[in-house]
GROMACS .gro file of C-alpha atoms in nm:
model
  486
    1UNK     CA    1   0.000   0.000   0.000
    2UNK     CA    2   0.126   0.347  -0.093
    3UNK     CA    3   0.202   0.600   0.182
    4UNK     CA    4  -0.109   0.816   0.192
    5UNK     CA    5   0.110   1.127   0.228
    6UNK     CA    6   0.339   1.054  -0.066
    7UNK     CA    7   0.105   0.884  -0.311
    8UNK     CA    8  -0.015   1.020  -0.643
    9UNK     CA    9  -0.183   1.362  -0.647
   10UNK     CA   10  -0.484   1.258  -0.853
   11UNK     CA   11  -0.641   0.947  -1.000
   12UNK     CA   12  -0.820   0.929  -1.332
   13UNK     CA   13  -1.067   0.660  -1.435
   14UNK     CA   14  -1.144   0.611  -1.804
   15UNK     CA   15  -0.868   0.616  -2.064
   16UNK     CA   16  -1.049   0.705  -2.384
   17UNK     CA   17  -0.901   0.996  -2.580
   18UNK     CA   18  -1.020   1.267  -2.340
   19UNK     CA   19  -0.905   1.074  -2.033
   20UNK     CA   20  -0.561   0.999  -2.173
   21UNK     CA   21  -0.505   1.358  -2.279
   22UNK     CA   22  -0.610   1.493  -1.939
   23UNK     CA   23  -0.366   1.254  -1.771
   24UNK     CA   24  -0.084   1.377  -1.994
   25UNK     CA   25  -0.184   1.739  -1.933
   26UNK     CA   26  -0.179   1.688  -1.557
   27UNK     CA   27   0.161   1.519  -1.573
   28UNK     CA   28   0.297   1.804  -1.788
   29UNK     CA   29   0.205   2.041  -1.506
   30UNK     CA   30   0.391   1.842  -1.244
   31UNK     CA   31   0.107   1.640  -1.094
   32UNK     CA   32   0.156   1.271  -1.019
   33UNK     CA   33  -0.128   1.073  -1.175
   34UNK     CA   34  -0.247   0.716  -1.125
   35UNK     CA   35  -0.460   0.596  -1.416
   36UNK     CA   36  -0.717   0.317  -1.444
   37UNK     CA   37  -0.932   0.177  -1.720
   38UNK     CA   38  -1.181  -0.107  -1.690
   39UNK     CA   39  -0.984  -0.287  -1.963
   40UNK     CA   40  -0.648  -0.355  -1.800
   41UNK     CA   41  -0.472  -0.398  -2.132
   42UNK     CA   42  -0.564  -0.044  -2.231
   43UNK     CA   43  -0.421   0.092  -1.907
   44UNK     CA   44  -0.096  -0.098  -1.953
   45UNK     CA   45  -0.061  -0.004  -2.319
   46UNK     CA   46  -0.103   0.362  -2.231
   47UNK     CA   47   0.132   0.376  -1.931
   48UNK     CA   48   0.396   0.140  -2.072
   49UNK     CA   49   0.434   0.370  -2.370
   50UNK     CA   50   0.537   0.663  -2.150
   51UNK     CA   51   0.884   0.760  -2.026
   52UNK     CA   52   0.979   0.609  -1.690
   53UNK     CA   53   0.986   0.951  -1.526
   54UNK     CA   54   0.646   1.062  -1.661
   55UNK     CA   55   0.489   1.075  -1.315
   56UNK     CA   56   0.206   0.853  -1.442
   57UNK     CA   57   0.148   0.508  -1.294
   58UNK     CA   58  -0.103   0.235  -1.375
   59UNK     CA   59  -0.366   0.079  -1.151
   60UNK     CA   60  -0.511  -0.257  -1.248
   61UNK     CA   61  -0.797  -0.235  -0.997
   62UNK     CA   62  -0.994   0.045  -0.836
   63UNK     CA   63  -0.859  -0.065  -0.499
   64UNK     CA   64  -0.506  -0.021  -0.631
   65UNK     CA   65  -0.597   0.325  -0.755
   66UNK     CA   66  -0.754   0.425  -0.423
   67UNK     CA   67  -0.456   0.292  -0.224
   68UNK     CA   68  -0.212   0.472  -0.452
   69UNK     CA   69  -0.345   0.820  -0.381
   70UNK     CA   70  -0.235   1.071  -0.119
   71UNK     CA   71  -0.493   1.197   0.128
   72UNK     CA   72  -0.749   1.335   0.072
   73UNK     CA   73  -0.799   1.137  -0.246
   74UNK     CA   74  -0.887   1.325  -0.564
   75UNK     CA   75  -1.038   1.097  -0.829
   76UNK     CA   76  -1.162   1.212  -1.170
   77UNK     CA   77  -1.406   0.993  -1.365
   78UNK     CA   78  -1.403   1.020  -1.745
   79UNK     CA   79  -1.659   0.764  -1.861
   80UNK     CA   80  -1.982   0.780  -2.059
   81UNK     CA   81  -2.249   0.991  -1.888
   82UNK     CA   82  -2.537   0.819  -1.715
   83UNK     CA   83  -2.544   0.479  -1.552
   84UNK     CA   84  -2.172   0.419  -1.614
   85UNK     CA   85  -2.082   0.708  -1.381
   86UNK     CA   86  -2.308   0.575  -1.106
   87UNK     CA   87  -2.159   0.228  -1.148
   88UNK     CA   88  -1.803   0.358  -1.103
   89UNK     CA   89  -1.905   0.564  -0.799
   90UNK     CA   90  -2.074   0.262  -0.642
   91UNK     CA   91  -1.754   0.058  -0.685
   92UNK     CA   92  -1.543   0.338  -0.536
   93UNK     CA   93  -1.754   0.401  -0.224
   94UNK     CA   94  -1.619   0.115  -0.009
   95UNK     CA   95  -1.263   0.223  -0.092
   96UNK     CA   96  -1.290   0.589   0.011
   97UNK     CA   97  -1.278   0.792   0.332
   98UNK     CA   98  -1.471   1.100   0.442
   99UNK     CA   99  -1.331   1.411   0.279
  100UNK     CA  100  -1.220   1.238  -0.040
  101UNK     CA  101  -1.317   1.406  -0.370
  102UNK     CA  102  -1.496   1.240  -0.663
  103UNK     CA  103  -1.500   1.442  -0.986
  104UNK     CA  104  -1.726   1.357  -1.280
  105UNK     CA  105  -1.568   1.518  -1.588
  106UNK     CA  106  -1.810   1.372  -1.844
  107UNK     CA  107  -2.103   1.536  -2.020
  108UNK     CA  108  -2.348   1.451  -1.744
  109UNK     CA  109  -2.693   1.602  -1.706
  110UNK     CA  110  -2.682   1.859  -1.427
  111UNK     CA  111  -2.975   1.688  -1.253
  112UNK     CA  112  -2.757   1.378  -1.210
  113UNK     CA  113  -2.483   1.594  -1.060
  114UNK     CA  114  -2.733   1.752  -0.820
  115UNK     CA  115  -2.840   1.404  -0.709
  116UNK     CA  116  -2.485   1.274  -0.674
  117UNK     CA  117  -2.363   1.579  -0.483
  118UNK     CA  118  -2.644   1.539  -0.232
  119UNK     CA  119  -2.611   1.162  -0.189
  120UNK     CA  120  -2.233   1.162  -0.158
  121UNK     CA  121  -2.236   1.463   0.072
  122UNK     CA  122  -2.454   1.268   0.311
  123UNK     CA  123  -2.174   1.007   0.322
  124UNK     CA  124  -1.904   1.265   0.390
  125UNK     CA  125  -1.764   1.261   0.035
  126UNK     CA  126  -1.708   1.572  -0.177
  127UNK     CA  127  -1.858   1.545  -0.524
  128UNK     CA  128  -1.767   1.772  -0.816
  129UNK     CA  129  -1.950   1.780  -1.148
  130UNK     CA  130  -1.705   1.946  -1.386
  131UNK     CA  131  -1.785   2.061  -1.735
  132UNK     CA  132  -1.485   2.001  -1.962
  133UNK     CA  133  -1.478   2.169  -2.303
  134UNK     CA  134  -1.226   2.182  -2.583
  135UNK     CA  135  -1.229   1.830  -2.719
  136UNK     CA  136  -0.919   1.616  -2.729
  137UNK     CA  137  -0.695   1.910  -2.821
  138UNK     CA  138  -0.822   2.111  -2.525
  139UNK     CA  139  -0.785   1.815  -2.288
  140UNK     CA  140  -0.422   1.777  -2.393
  141UNK     CA  141  -0.316   2.142  -2.409
  142UNK     CA  142  -0.561   2.330  -2.189
  143UNK     CA  143  -0.939   2.289  -2.168
  144UNK     CA  144  -1.207   2.518  -2.035
  145UNK     CA  145  -1.313   2.372  -1.699
  146UNK     CA  146  -1.640   2.448  -1.520
  147UNK     CA  147  -1.640   2.277  -1.177
  148UNK     CA  148  -1.932   2.283  -0.937
  149UNK     CA  149  -2.056   2.068  -0.651
  150UNK     CA  150  -1.953   2.054  -0.286
  151UNK     CA  151  -1.775   2.385  -0.212
  152UNK     CA  152  -1.527   2.218   0.025
  153UNK     CA  153  -1.384   2.035  -0.275
  154UNK     CA  154  -1.265   2.348  -0.456
  155UNK     CA  155  -0.958   2.421  -0.239
  156UNK     CA  156  -0.853   2.057  -0.287
  157UNK     CA  157  -0.870   2.058  -0.667
  158UNK     CA  158  -0.809   2.425  -0.753
  159UNK     CA  159  -0.435   2.386  -0.811
  160UNK     CA  160  -0.485   2.097  -1.050
  161UNK     CA  161  -0.780   2.243  -1.241
  162UNK     CA  162  -0.641   2.593  -1.281
  163UNK     CA  163  -0.299   2.447  -1.358
  164UNK     CA  164  -0.416   2.237  -1.654
  165UNK     CA  165  -0.682   2.481  -1.782
  166UNK     CA  166  -0.642   2.701  -2.087
  167UNK     CA  167  -0.522   3.055  -2.017
  168UNK     CA  168  -0.649   3.387  -2.150
  169UNK     CA  169  -0.412   3.626  -2.326
  170UNK     CA  170  -0.362   3.790  -1.986
  171UNK     CA  171  -0.262   3.456  -1.834
  172UNK     CA  172  -0.583   3.401  -1.635
  173UNK     CA  173  -0.702   3.039  -1.611
  174UNK     CA  174  -1.019   2.952  -1.800
  175UNK     CA  175  -1.146   2.780  -1.488
  176UNK     CA  176  -1.315   2.895  -1.169
  177UNK     CA  177  -1.562   2.756  -0.918
  178UNK     CA  178  -1.913   2.779  -1.064
  179UNK     CA  179  -2.141   2.694  -0.773
  180UNK     CA  180  -2.308   2.424  -0.564
  181UNK     CA  181  -2.464   2.097  -0.673
  182UNK     CA  182  -2.504   2.064  -1.047
  183UNK     CA  183  -2.403   2.422  -1.130
  184UNK     CA  184  -2.086   2.319  -1.314
  185UNK     CA  185  -2.260   2.077  -1.545
  186UNK     CA  186  -2.547   2.323  -1.593
  187UNK     CA  187  -2.306   2.589  -1.719
  188UNK     CA  188  -2.144   2.327  -1.946
  189UNK     CA  189  -2.491   2.238  -2.075
  190UNK     CA  190  -2.559   2.602  -2.160
  191UNK     CA  191  -2.215   2.621  -2.323
  192UNK     CA  192  -2.316   2.330  -2.544
  193UNK     CA  193  -2.651   2.491  -2.623
  194UNK     CA  194  -2.471   2.807  -2.737
  195UNK     CA  195  -2.238   2.581  -2.933
  196UNK     CA  196  -2.539   2.431  -3.113
  197UNK     CA  197  -2.660   2.785  -3.192
  198UNK     CA  198  -2.321   2.905  -3.315
  199UNK     CA  199  -2.271   2.603  -3.538
  200UNK     CA  200  -2.616   2.636  -3.695
  201UNK     CA  201  -2.568   3.008  -3.759
  202UNK     CA  202  -2.237   2.937  -3.931
  203UNK     CA  203  -2.397   2.660  -4.139
  204UNK     CA  204  -2.671   2.899  -4.250
  205UNK     CA  205  -2.411   3.157  -4.354
  206UNK     CA  206  -2.225   2.887  -4.548
  207UNK     CA  207  -2.550   2.786  -4.719
  208UNK     CA  208  -2.621   3.150  -4.812
  209UNK     CA  209  -2.275   3.181  -4.969
  210UNK     CA  210  -2.304   2.850  -5.151
  211UNK     CA  211  -2.661   2.866  -5.279
  212UNK     CA  212  -2.733   3.237  -5.315
  213UNK     CA  213  -2.390   3.386  -5.383
  214UNK     CA  214  -2.261   3.096  -5.593
  215UNK     CA  215  -1.926   3.084  -5.411
  216UNK     CA  216  -1.697   2.781  -5.431
  217UNK     CA  217  -1.529   2.625  -5.127
  218UNK     CA  218  -1.202   2.811  -5.169
  219UNK     CA  219  -1.377   3.148  -5.185
  220UNK     CA  220  -1.590   3.059  -4.885
  221UNK     CA  221  -1.280   2.951  -4.695
  222UNK     CA  222  -1.123   3.288  -4.769
  223UNK     CA  223  -1.438   3.467  -4.648
  224UNK     CA  224  -1.444   3.278  -4.320
  225UNK     CA  225  -1.074   3.338  -4.274
  226UNK     CA  226  -1.128   3.712  -4.323
  227UNK     CA  227  -1.411   3.705  -4.068
  228UNK     CA  228  -1.184   3.524  -3.824
  229UNK     CA  229  -0.937   3.811  -3.845
  230UNK     CA  230  -1.205   4.060  -3.738
  231UNK     CA  231  -1.480   4.086  -3.477
  232UNK     CA  232  -1.612   3.738  -3.563
  233UNK     CA  233  -1.284   3.583  -3.445
  234UNK     CA  234  -1.367   3.248  -3.285
  235UNK     CA  235  -1.265   2.884  -3.282
  236UNK     CA  236  -1.570   2.773  -3.484
  237UNK     CA  237  -1.513   3.034  -3.754
  238UNK     CA  238  -1.146   2.932  -3.768
  239UNK     CA  239  -1.214   2.561  -3.812
  240UNK     CA  240  -1.488   2.633  -4.069
  241UNK     CA  241  -1.228   2.809  -4.287
  242UNK     CA  242  -0.999   2.506  -4.251
  243UNK     CA  243  -1.276   2.258  -4.337
  244UNK     CA  244  -1.373   2.452  -4.649
  245UNK     CA  245  -1.013   2.456  -4.772
  246UNK     CA  246  -0.935   2.092  -4.695
  247UNK     CA  247  -0.868   1.860  -4.992
  248UNK     CA  248  -0.798   1.488  -4.997
  249UNK     CA  249  -0.506   1.322  -5.175
  250UNK     CA  250  -0.695   1.353  -5.505
  251UNK     CA  251  -0.747   1.725  -5.458
  252UNK     CA  252  -1.120   1.688  -5.391
  253UNK     CA  253  -1.310   1.879  -5.123
  254UNK     CA  254  -1.396   1.632  -4.846
  255UNK     CA  255  -1.679   1.854  -4.719
  256UNK     CA  256  -1.873   1.806  -5.043
  257UNK     CA  257  -1.886   1.430  -4.981
  258UNK     CA  258  -2.013   1.454  -4.621
  259UNK     CA  259  -2.382   1.363  -4.597
  260UNK     CA  260  -2.608   1.639  -4.465
  261UNK     CA  261  -2.737   1.446  -4.162
  262UNK     CA  262  -2.627   1.598  -3.829
  263UNK     CA  263  -2.584   1.396  -3.512
  264UNK     CA  264  -2.627   1.509  -3.153
  265UNK     CA  265  -2.549   1.364  -2.811
  266UNK     CA  266  -2.823   1.533  -2.611
  267UNK     CA  267  -2.673   1.838  -2.442
  268UNK     CA  268  -2.839   2.083  -2.680
  269UNK     CA  269  -3.170   1.904  -2.629
  270UNK     CA  270  -3.123   1.924  -2.251
  271UNK     CA  271  -3.068   2.300  -2.283
  272UNK     CA  272  -3.391   2.345  -2.479
  273UNK     CA  273  -3.587   2.123  -2.239
  274UNK     CA  274  -3.460   2.311  -1.935
  275UNK     CA  275  -3.545   2.642  -2.104
  276UNK     CA  276  -3.904   2.521  -2.148
  277UNK     CA  277  -3.918   2.409  -1.786
  278UNK     CA  278  -3.795   2.750  -1.664
  279UNK     CA  279  -4.002   2.948  -1.915
  280UNK     CA  280  -3.704   3.110  -2.088
  281UNK     CA  281  -3.743   3.179  -2.465
  282UNK     CA  282  -3.431   3.005  -2.593
  283UNK     CA  283  -3.564   3.033  -2.947
  284UNK     CA  284  -3.236   3.038  -3.140
  285UNK     CA  285  -3.087   2.741  -2.955
  286UNK     CA  286  -3.417   2.553  -2.984
  287UNK     CA  287  -3.419   2.607  -3.360
  288UNK     CA  288  -3.060   2.485  -3.379
  289UNK     CA  289  -3.161   2.162  -3.207
  290UNK     CA  290  -3.461   2.119  -3.437
  291UNK     CA  291  -3.245   2.192  -3.744
  292UNK     CA  292  -3.035   1.888  -3.657
  293UNK     CA  293  -3.351   1.683  -3.616
  294UNK     CA  294  -3.476   1.802  -3.957
  295UNK     CA  295  -3.142   1.721  -4.119
  296UNK     CA  296  -3.173   1.364  -3.993
  297UNK     CA  297  -3.484   1.317  -4.211
  298UNK     CA  298  -3.260   1.287  -4.518
  299UNK     CA  299  -3.457   1.027  -4.714
  300UNK     CA  300  -3.785   1.203  -4.646
  301UNK     CA  301  -3.636   1.538  -4.749
  302UNK     CA  302  -3.510   1.389  -5.075
  303UNK     CA  303  -3.863   1.267  -5.157
  304UNK     CA  304  -4.015   1.602  -5.055
  305UNK     CA  305  -3.768   1.795  -5.272
  306UNK     CA  306  -3.914   1.627  -5.578
  307UNK     CA  307  -4.275   1.729  -5.515
  308UNK     CA  308  -4.274   2.045  -5.298
  309UNK     CA  309  -4.216   2.363  -5.493
  310UNK     CA  310  -4.037   2.672  -5.365
  311UNK     CA  311  -3.972   3.008  -5.529
  312UNK     CA  312  -3.836   3.000  -5.882
  313UNK     CA  313  -3.457   2.975  -5.894
  314UNK     CA  314  -3.337   3.310  -6.026
  315UNK     CA  315  -2.966   3.232  -6.004
  316UNK     CA  316  -2.700   3.390  -5.783
  317UNK     CA  317  -2.768   3.725  -5.623
  318UNK     CA  318  -2.629   4.022  -5.815
  319UNK     CA  319  -2.285   4.143  -5.704
  320UNK     CA  320  -2.280   4.367  -5.401
  321UNK     CA  321  -2.177   4.389  -5.039
  322UNK     CA  322  -2.337   4.059  -4.951
  323UNK     CA  323  -2.042   3.916  -4.764
  324UNK     CA  324  -2.027   4.219  -4.537
  325UNK     CA  325  -2.404   4.202  -4.486
  326UNK     CA  326  -2.386   3.831  -4.409
  327UNK     CA  327  -2.103   3.886  -4.161
  328UNK     CA  328  -2.307   4.154  -3.985
  329UNK     CA  329  -2.609   3.922  -3.968
  330UNK     CA  330  -2.396   3.639  -3.829
  331UNK     CA  331  -2.240   3.865  -3.567
  332UNK     CA  332  -2.576   4.003  -3.448
  333UNK     CA  333  -2.735   3.658  -3.432
  334UNK     CA  334  -2.431   3.524  -3.250
  335UNK     CA  335  -2.477   3.794  -2.983
  336UNK     CA  336  -2.836   3.676  -2.943
  337UNK     CA  337  -2.716   3.316  -2.894
  338UNK     CA  338  -2.504   3.420  -2.595
  339UNK     CA  339  -2.775   3.656  -2.467
  340UNK     CA  340  -3.026   3.370  -2.456
  341UNK     CA  341  -2.776   3.139  -2.288
  342UNK     CA  342  -2.711   3.394  -2.016
  343UNK     CA  343  -3.085   3.444  -1.969
  344UNK     CA  344  -3.118   3.073  -1.898
  345UNK     CA  345  -2.831   3.079  -1.648
  346UNK     CA  346  -2.987   3.375  -1.464
  347UNK     CA  347  -3.319   3.191  -1.437
  348UNK     CA  348  -3.147   2.872  -1.320
  349UNK     CA  349  -2.952   3.063  -1.054
  350UNK     CA  350  -3.284   3.177  -0.906
  351UNK     CA  351  -3.454   2.839  -0.944
  352UNK     CA  352  -3.170   2.630  -0.798
  353UNK     CA  353  -3.022   2.879  -0.552
  354UNK     CA  354  -2.687   2.923  -0.726
  355UNK     CA  355  -2.469   3.233  -0.699
  356UNK     CA  356  -2.326   3.238  -1.051
  357UNK     CA  357  -2.048   3.478  -1.147
  358UNK     CA  358  -2.142   3.565  -1.506
  359UNK     CA  359  -1.823   3.755  -1.583
  360UNK     CA  360  -1.614   3.463  -1.458
  361UNK     CA  361  -1.815   3.226  -1.677
  362UNK     CA  362  -1.729   3.439  -1.981
  363UNK     CA  363  -1.362   3.410  -1.883
  364UNK     CA  364  -1.394   3.032  -1.847
  365UNK     CA  365  -1.516   3.023  -2.207
  366UNK     CA  366  -1.251   3.262  -2.338
  367UNK     CA  367  -0.996   2.989  -2.407
  368UNK     CA  368  -0.982   2.614  -2.453
  369UNK     CA  369  -1.351   2.559  -2.526
  370UNK     CA  370  -1.548   2.516  -2.848
  371UNK     CA  371  -1.736   2.849  -2.822
  372UNK     CA  372  -1.432   3.060  -2.743
  373UNK     CA  373  -1.458   3.390  -2.927
  374UNK     CA  374  -1.321   3.741  -2.908
  375UNK     CA  375  -1.636   3.909  -2.780
  376UNK     CA  376  -1.639   3.700  -2.463
  377UNK     CA  377  -1.401   3.969  -2.338
  378UNK     CA  378  -1.682   4.218  -2.400
  379UNK     CA  379  -1.931   3.998  -2.213
  380UNK     CA  380  -1.695   3.981  -1.917
  381UNK     CA  381  -1.648   4.359  -1.931
  382UNK     CA  382  -2.026   4.407  -1.936
  383UNK     CA  383  -2.075   4.201  -1.618
  384UNK     CA  384  -1.769   4.353  -1.451
  385UNK     CA  385  -1.931   4.692  -1.508
  386UNK     CA  386  -2.278   4.577  -1.395
  387UNK     CA  387  -2.294   4.237  -1.216
  388UNK     CA  388  -2.674   4.270  -1.203
  389UNK     CA  389  -2.707   4.321  -1.582
  390UNK     CA  390  -3.041   4.170  -1.687
  391UNK     CA  391  -2.942   4.093  -2.043
  392UNK     CA  392  -2.624   4.156  -2.241
  393UNK     CA  393  -2.839   4.323  -2.508
  394UNK     CA  394  -2.887   4.608  -2.259
  395UNK     CA  395  -2.513   4.668  -2.227
  396UNK     CA  396  -2.401   4.973  -2.429
  397UNK     CA  397  -2.151   4.783  -2.643
  398UNK     CA  398  -2.385   4.502  -2.746
  399UNK     CA  399  -2.684   4.734  -2.787
  400UNK     CA  400  -2.485   4.954  -3.025
  401UNK     CA  401  -2.336   4.660  -3.218
  402UNK     CA  402  -2.677   4.503  -3.280
  403UNK     CA  403  -2.815   4.843  -3.380
  404UNK     CA  404  -2.536   4.885  -3.635
  405UNK     CA  405  -2.587   4.534  -3.774
  406UNK     CA  406  -2.964   4.508  -3.778
  407UNK     CA  407  -3.029   4.659  -4.124
  408UNK     CA  408  -2.806   4.398  -4.287
  409UNK     CA  409  -2.939   4.129  -4.053
  410UNK     CA  410  -3.293   4.203  -4.171
  411UNK     CA  411  -3.178   4.220  -4.533
  412UNK     CA  412  -3.011   3.879  -4.516
  413UNK     CA  413  -3.309   3.710  -4.346
  414UNK     CA  414  -3.558   3.871  -4.588
  415UNK     CA  415  -3.351   3.762  -4.887
  416UNK     CA  416  -3.322   3.409  -4.753
  417UNK     CA  417  -3.700   3.389  -4.707
  418UNK     CA  418  -3.763   3.535  -5.052
  419UNK     CA  419  -3.523   3.289  -5.216
  420UNK     CA  420  -3.651   2.985  -5.021
  421UNK     CA  421  -3.332   2.939  -4.816
  422UNK     CA  422  -3.396   2.796  -4.467
  423UNK     CA  423  -3.230   3.016  -4.203
  424UNK     CA  424  -3.413   2.903  -3.888
  425UNK     CA  425  -3.156   3.012  -3.629
  426UNK     CA  426  -3.069   3.346  -3.791
  427UNK     CA  427  -3.438   3.430  -3.835
  428UNK     CA  428  -3.532   3.309  -3.485
  429UNK     CA  429  -3.266   3.533  -3.336
  430UNK     CA  430  -3.409   3.833  -3.521
  431UNK     CA  431  -3.766   3.747  -3.418
  432UNK     CA  432  -3.652   3.721  -3.056
  433UNK     CA  433  -3.478   4.058  -3.080
  434UNK     CA  434  -3.793   4.221  -3.218
  435UNK     CA  435  -4.004   4.057  -2.949
  436UNK     CA  436  -3.767   4.154  -2.670
  437UNK     CA  437  -3.762   4.519  -2.778
  438UNK     CA  438  -4.144   4.536  -2.810
  439UNK     CA  439  -4.317   4.723  -2.532
  440UNK     CA  440  -4.646   4.561  -2.632
  441UNK     CA  441  -4.693   4.213  -2.779
  442UNK     CA  442  -5.020   4.055  -2.904
  443UNK     CA  443  -5.036   3.831  -2.597
  444UNK     CA  444  -5.335   4.034  -2.478
  445UNK     CA  445  -5.539   3.870  -2.756
  446UNK     CA  446  -5.392   3.531  -2.669
  447UNK     CA  447  -5.494   3.575  -2.306
  448UNK     CA  448  -5.844   3.681  -2.413
  449UNK     CA  449  -5.870   3.370  -2.630
  450UNK     CA  450  -5.769   3.155  -2.332
  451UNK     CA  451  -6.036   3.320  -2.122
  452UNK     CA  452  -6.294   3.274  -2.401
  453UNK     CA  453  -6.255   2.899  -2.443
  454UNK     CA  454  -6.127   2.799  -2.101
  455UNK     CA  455  -6.224   3.077  -1.856
  456UNK     CA  456  -5.853   3.113  -1.772
  457UNK     CA  457  -5.899   3.480  -1.668
  458UNK     CA  458  -5.680   3.780  -1.742
  459UNK     CA  459  -5.535   4.089  -1.577
  460UNK     CA  460  -5.575   4.451  -1.685
  461UNK     CA  461  -5.314   4.705  -1.794
  462UNK     CA  462  -5.391   4.925  -1.493
  463UNK     CA  463  -5.144   4.722  -1.283
  464UNK     CA  464  -5.409   4.574  -1.054
  465UNK     CA  465  -5.322   4.231  -0.912
  466UNK     CA  466  -5.682   4.118  -0.963
  467UNK     CA  467  -5.783   3.859  -1.221
  468UNK     CA  468  -6.098   3.890  -1.436
  469UNK     CA  469  -6.322   3.665  -1.642
  470UNK     CA  470  -6.554   3.784  -1.917
  471UNK     CA  471  -6.859   3.608  -2.052
  472UNK     CA  472  -6.753   3.685  -2.411
  473UNK     CA  473  -7.072   3.551  -2.584
  474UNK     CA  474  -7.321   3.633  -2.310
  475UNK     CA  475  -7.392   3.267  -2.245
  476UNK     CA  476  -7.427   3.326  -1.876
  477UNK     CA  477  -7.104   3.150  -1.769
  478UNK     CA  478  -6.946   3.322  -1.468
  479UNK     CA  479  -6.728   3.044  -1.328
  480UNK     CA  480  -6.357   3.080  -1.403
  481UNK     CA  481  -6.074   2.830  -1.374
  482UNK     CA  482  -5.791   2.862  -1.124
  483UNK     CA  483  -5.495   3.072  -1.242
  484UNK     CA  484  -5.147   2.927  -1.270
  485UNK     CA  485  -4.856   2.907  -1.512
  486UNK     CA  486  -4.712   2.563  -1.587
   0.00000   0.00000   0.00000
């Protein structure tokens, strides 16, 4: 048995690509790591291929891993979300002592992290649900990390997490404590929802270039590269330029051979579901999720394309400033994607009793993660200036940028509609913006309709807290239903 004072600093369970790269990242930063995988051969193959002085050792059993750690133990689990995480935790429980830390670094649903934090806390163990973003490259060279759970765990893992995390240009770690319970995985879920929105917006811009501007892949790659050098600078814009330019050994564009059926692993769907549960209009992100679902109906869409007519094809749009207009539309819609994500986090903080630091979250996303982009600095600045900011659209910088972009935003959406080009996320973002800036919406008629057919009652514009029911067709009905919002 290893001396509990001189054992490894951290254990990691699950040696798929993300797990292996995190182990190597930790070792690079001077932490001694003991690694375990359910398949012993995979553990041995990984560790045996490392230099003798790597600081990484292998455990063939969970008991060996637990015994090889210094006290208090810090164990990170990198396995498939769901039942697999619970199974590993159940196996670990008899091997651990009060005060030990269990970290789930997978893409778990925040409700599972809430449950695990509560159950393990009752047994004296410190659970952390940590969002990890950046893919395999981020895991190896510096991910964005979003830890939450039992607050007593943070001082025990802070040096490791902030050590291996990506750093901003100013050298600040893209990692900070998010909050209690499932807060870390909730913020990661919102990150992924914004990621869905960003990716769909970029795809719609690509489709506009391809179908309406008649641009080839090389020209589109140049356009995205130019955007990446300006205010649209972001990881997703950068990789889009690379994808468009990529050719195989025969000089053919690989992108053109990729089938237009998008997959998803659930985190975007969770974001949309939680938005519905909390009553937050996450319209852009919802449309991005549904766009993937629509893309999956490939065979059905092929059949429909042969019988459903759209507007007559009038060829490419005439030359003009379309690329600039499209960039402005993409930038404005992208702002709305983040604005909606932050709205959901604000609502969740109230619902679940979390004290979220919104500026710090922007910094966590500034490097290492998939949605890293230049204007996250502006989001952080907005919350640094006003921590109680209701919506980033109300910040001077973002208000002015959307105002400057909205004429081209409207022009792009209108042209897409006129030409029969689906732009669900870009258009949903604009519809949300127009709804959010409307002092009066037609919901008064909707509420009257509800009262007409279901006696659901309504309130008046005089500010009175009283509820009223009208007998709209003089049928004599005076009984109203109880009032509540689901």
